[in-house]
C-alpha cells in the first residue's frame, strides 16, 4: 500500500489483513490516537440520558472492519459480517433494519456489543456486530441501523447515494416510516456460476452512429425532399452542414413540424468498413453500432423490420463484408437493439396502412389501404396482441401515461364509438410500445429458433448486444418475477454462444440486472458522472447555478444528479461505490463511457465546466482518456470525440426541465473528415492512439487487479496499481493545471524494495525512479505536468 506519510496512521486500518484479529484491533486502536470529533464526543458519553452522540456513530461499507467481505457476494458465501460503531457507554441498543428485494418486509435484528476500543488518550468506542446469513438465491439486501438510548432513537443510513453509493453513512432523525431503498446500504447477492466473456474485460470500445460516421457509398444516399418520415419530407444534408437547431424558424420546411427524425447525412456500412484500419489504430477491440435495422428515421431506434439492414445504410452483403473485415483486424461487432417499442410505420403496427402480412411495403404514399395486416388496422392482425390496444381500456398498464395516441379510422367495439388508443414509449406517437411479456413476442425476437431475430444476427457473426431502454422492457427478475424477459434472453443467447457480450443501458445503479441471470454488464454512466464532477472547475452562463452545471442528462431529476466539484477523495469514493455494487466480472467489463449518442459532446461539457476555456477543456479530455485507458473496465470512445468533435448542445425548452441544454440531435454531428472539408484535431487523436496502444501492449492495464495507492486532496494527486501475474504498474495522476513533484511513501510490508521504470509518457531509457531503505521505500516522481498521467512499471 502506497500512501502519503501523513495518511499512514489514518489509512492503516483499511489495509490490514483481517486474518489476525488481535493485530487488527491493535492497529485500529492506534489509529484513534489523533483526536477526532467522534473521540472528543465519546469522552462525554453516558447511558440513560436520552442523548446519542452522532459524531461517534459509524459504518463504512468500504472498510473490512465494518463489512466483510467487500462488495457483491455469491449466494454461496455463507454470512456477511456487519459491524457498527458507537461511543462506549452511550447507547442502549443497535439494531439492523434489513429487508430484501424479494421480501420487502423489514426485519429488526439486535447487534451484539463485541469489542471496546481504547486509544492512548482515553477515548472509547464500542463495536457492535452481527453475522448476516445470505439468502440462497440471487437478491438485493437493503439495511440501515436503528440506534437507541432511552427515549431517543436515530437512524444511520447511506447518504447521497447518487454521488457516492456505500462507504460512510450518516445519522438522521427521519422516522422509520420514511425509510426507502434510496436511504439503505445495499449488498448484491449473485449467482456463483456467473461469468462474462473473457474478451470483454478491459476491451476498448468504439461507438458509431452509422448515419453520421462516414459516407462510403453515395449510391445509397437518400434524396433530399423525397419520400416522407412521419408526415415530413426526407431531408438530405451535405456532410459539412451543421446539425440544424430545430427551434430555429429557418431550420425546417415547416417550422410547426421541425425537421429532426427525417434529417440524413448519408453515413453507411461501406464507410465504416473503409475506416476499420484507422479505428483499429486506436487500439479498438470492439465496435458498438447504434441501430442498423430498417427504420423510417435517421436514428433507427424506431425499427420497422428487425431482420433487414436499412437500405440507406447498405445491403446484407455489405454488412457481411463489414463483419469479415473487422474479424480480420481482430475487431468484434456488437449491435444495438430495441425490444421495448417499434415504429408506428412498420408491418407490426402499420399506422399508415403501407405494409402487408409478408412485411413488404405496399405503398409509398402517406396512407395506403387498410389490408388488416397491422395491429393498428385490425383486431385480426397477427401482431395485434403485441401492443397495448386500446391504451386506457387495458389492464396491462398500471399507470396512465397521460398522452394518448389513436389509430386512424378505428373504433373500439362496445366502447360507445371511442377511437382506438395505443400505448407509446415516452409519449412518442411514432413508437408504439410492445407487450414484451407475451410468449409470441419473445418467440419472434429470440425464443422461436434459428429464424428468431437474435439467433439470426448471431449467426451472421456479431459478438454481442447493447440493449436499449432496458427497464421499460423488464425491471429485473428479482423486481418483477413474472416478467423474466432478460433472463430468458440470456438463456437463448448464451446457449447459442456463451462468448456473446450482453450490455444493458441504464444510467443509475444496474445491480438488479447484474446478479448473474440477465446481462453481463452495463453502460457505466455512473463513472461518467464522477469523472465530470472531478473535472469541474468553474461555470458561468446558461446551465450554471452556483457551483454546478445542468443539462438534460445531468440534473436534479436524473439518477446521476447535476455536475459539481469532486475532490480526489470524493472521486475515489464514487469509484469504490461502483466497484462495490457489481460482481467482479461485471465490473471489469463495464462500458466506461464519457460520451454517447444520448449525451452532450464531452468536449462541449468540459468547456462549460472549465470557465469556457477550450484549451483547458482539451487538456481535460486527454486527461480523461488517460484515466479510462488505465482503469478497469471497457473504455469507450464515441465517434469523433477522439478528434475533438465539440458540437454544442442547444438551449431549449424541455417538456419537464424547462430551459436546458439539449443533446439530441446535436451530439450526432457528422465526423469531421479532412477529405470532406472539415478539420479533425489530429493532435488529440495522436494522444488517444498512444493511450490505446499503451493499453493493448500491457495486459495488466486491461485485465489486472486494481488497488488504490494514495490520494492527496491538497496536492490534487492520486494513484493506483494494476497487477497481472508478476507485472505491477503504478499509475499516477496530477489533477492540478500546473506541474509538480509527487512524493509517495511505501510501507515495507506492502512494496518493499521496488524499482520502477516509466512506460508512459515514453522515455528513451529505463529510469529507476525509486529509492528505499531497509524498512520503507520512498518514491519521488519529479516534474509531473499539470493534468497529466505517469505510468510506471516494476522492474523484475
JSON list of C-alpha atoms in Angstrom, two decimals, residues 72-77 99-104 133-142 187-195 475-481 484 487 490-491 510-519 581 583:
[
{"chain": "A", "resi": 72, "resn": "UNK", "atom": "CA", "xyz": [-21.19, -8.05, -4.23]},
{"chain": "A", "resi": 73, "resn": "UNK", "atom": "CA", "xyz": [-21.17, -11.62, -2.89]},
{"chain": "A", "resi": 74, "resn": "UNK", "atom": "CA", "xyz": [-22.08, -15.04, -4.23]},
{"chain": "A", "resi": 75, "resn": "UNK", "atom": "CA", "xyz": [-25.12, -16.59, -2.59]},
{"chain": "A", "resi": 76, "resn": "UNK", "atom": "CA", "xyz": [-22.88, -19.49, -1.57]},
{"chain": "A", "resi": 77, "resn": "UNK", "atom": "CA", "xyz": [-20.77, -17.09, 0.51]},
{"chain": "A", "resi": 99, "resn": "UNK", "atom": "CA", "xyz": [-35.19, -6.15, 4.01]},
{"chain": "A", "resi": 100, "resn": "UNK", "atom": "CA", "xyz": [-34.60, -7.62, 0.54]},
{"chain": "A", "resi": 101, "resn": "UNK", "atom": "CA", "xyz": [-35.87, -7.05, -2.95]},
{"chain": "A", "resi": 102, "resn": "UNK", "atom": "CA", "xyz": [-37.74, -10.34, -2.82]},
{"chain": "A", "resi": 103, "resn": "UNK", "atom": "CA", "xyz": [-39.14, -9.73, 0.68]},
{"chain": "A", "resi": 104, "resn": "UNK", "atom": "CA", "xyz": [-40.00, -6.11, 1.31]},
{"chain": "A", "resi": 133, "resn": "UNK", "atom": "CA", "xyz": [-26.81, -15.06, 6.74]},
{"chain": "A", "resi": 134, "resn": "UNK", "atom": "CA", "xyz": [-27.18, -14.73, 2.97]},
{"chain": "A", "resi": 135, "resn": "UNK", "atom": "CA", "xyz": [-30.27, -15.81, 1.05]},
{"chain": "A", "resi": 136, "resn": "UNK", "atom": "CA", "xyz": [-29.68, -18.93, -1.04]},
{"chain": "A", "resi": 137, "resn": "UNK", "atom": "CA", "xyz": [-30.70, -17.21, -4.27]},
{"chain": "A", "resi": 138, "resn": "UNK", "atom": "CA", "xyz": [-29.96, -14.01, -6.13]},
{"chain": "A", "resi": 139, "resn": "UNK", "atom": "CA", "xyz": [-31.23, -10.99, -4.26]},
{"chain": "A", "resi": 140, "resn": "UNK", "atom": "CA", "xyz": [-30.59, -7.42, -3.18]},
{"chain": "A", "resi": 141, "resn": "UNK", "atom": "CA", "xyz": [-30.20, -6.82, 0.55]},
{"chain": "A", "resi": 142, "resn": "UNK", "atom": "CA", "xyz": [-31.05, -3.40, 1.97]},
{"chain": "A", "resi": 187, "resn": "UNK", "atom": "CA", "xyz": [-25.50, -5.80, -0.89]},
{"chain": "A", "resi": 188, "resn": "UNK", "atom": "CA", "xyz": [-25.84, -7.55, -4.23]},
{"chain": "A", "resi": 189, "resn": "UNK", "atom": "CA", "xyz": [-26.16, -11.34, -3.88]},
{"chain": "A", "resi": 190, "resn": "UNK", "atom": "CA", "xyz": [-25.36, -13.02, -7.19]},
{"chain": "A", "resi": 191, "resn": "UNK", "atom": "CA", "xyz": [-25.21, -16.43, -8.83]},
{"chain": "A", "resi": 192, "resn": "UNK", "atom": "CA", "xyz": [-21.84, -18.17, -8.18]},
{"chain": "A", "resi": 193, "resn": "UNK", "atom": "CA", "xyz": [-21.85, -19.57, -11.73]},
{"chain": "A", "resi": 194, "resn": "UNK", "atom": "CA", "xyz": [-21.96, -16.07, -13.25]},
{"chain": "A", "resi": 195, "resn": "UNK", "atom": "CA", "xyz": [-19.26, -15.33, -15.83]},
{"chain": "A", "resi": 475, "resn": "UNK", "atom": "CA", "xyz": [-37.06, -4.02, -14.49]},
{"chain": "A", "resi": 476, "resn": "UNK", "atom": "CA", "xyz": [-35.14, -7.12, -13.41]},
{"chain": "A", "resi": 477, "resn": "UNK", "atom": "CA", "xyz": [-36.10, -10.65, -12.48]},
{"chain": "A", "resi": 478, "resn": "UNK", "atom": "CA", "xyz": [-35.93, -10.00, -8.75]},
{"chain": "A", "resi": 479, "resn": "UNK", "atom": "CA", "xyz": [-38.07, -6.87, -9.07]},
{"chain": "A", "resi": 480, "resn": "UNK", "atom": "CA", "xyz": [-40.72, -8.31, -11.36]},
{"chain": "A", "resi": 481, "resn": "UNK", "atom": "CA", "xyz": [-40.62, -12.11, -11.06]},
{"chain": "A", "resi": 484, "resn": "UNK", "atom": "CA", "xyz": [-38.16, -12.65, -16.82]},
{"chain": "A", "resi": 487, "resn": "UNK", "atom": "CA", "xyz": [-33.30, -13.91, -18.09]},
{"chain": "A", "resi": 490, "resn": "UNK", "atom": "CA", "xyz": [-29.73, -14.55, -21.66]},
{"chain": "A", "resi": 491, "resn": "UNK", "atom": "CA", "xyz": [-30.51, -18.27, -21.75]},
{"chain": "A", "resi": 510, "resn": "UNK", "atom": "CA", "xyz": [-27.55, -1.64, -12.56]},
{"chain": "A", "resi": 511, "resn": "UNK", "atom": "CA", "xyz": [-27.42, -4.18, -9.73]},
{"chain": "A", "resi": 512, "resn": "UNK", "atom": "CA", "xyz": [-30.91, -5.64, -10.35]},
{"chain": "A", "resi": 513, "resn": "UNK", "atom": "CA", "xyz": [-29.80, -6.94, -13.77]},
{"chain": "A", "resi": 514, "resn": "UNK", "atom": "CA", "xyz": [-26.22, -7.94, -12.88]},
{"chain": "A", "resi": 515, "resn": "UNK", "atom": "CA", "xyz": [-26.82, -10.82, -10.50]},
{"chain": "A", "resi": 516, "resn": "UNK", "atom": "CA", "xyz": [-25.81, -13.49, -13.00]},
{"chain": "A", "resi": 517, "resn": "UNK", "atom": "CA", "xyz": [-29.08, -14.29, -14.73]},
{"chain": "A", "resi": 518, "resn": "UNK", "atom": "CA", "xyz": [-29.65, -11.38, -17.11]},
{"chain": "A", "resi": 519, "resn": "UNK", "atom": "CA", "xyz": [-26.93, -9.10, -18.52]},
{"chain": "A", "resi": 581, "resn": "UNK", "atom": "CA", "xyz": [-22.11, -2.59, -6.47]},
{"chain": "A", "resi": 583, "resn": "UNK", "atom": "CA", "xyz": [-19.81, -8.78, -9.32]}
]
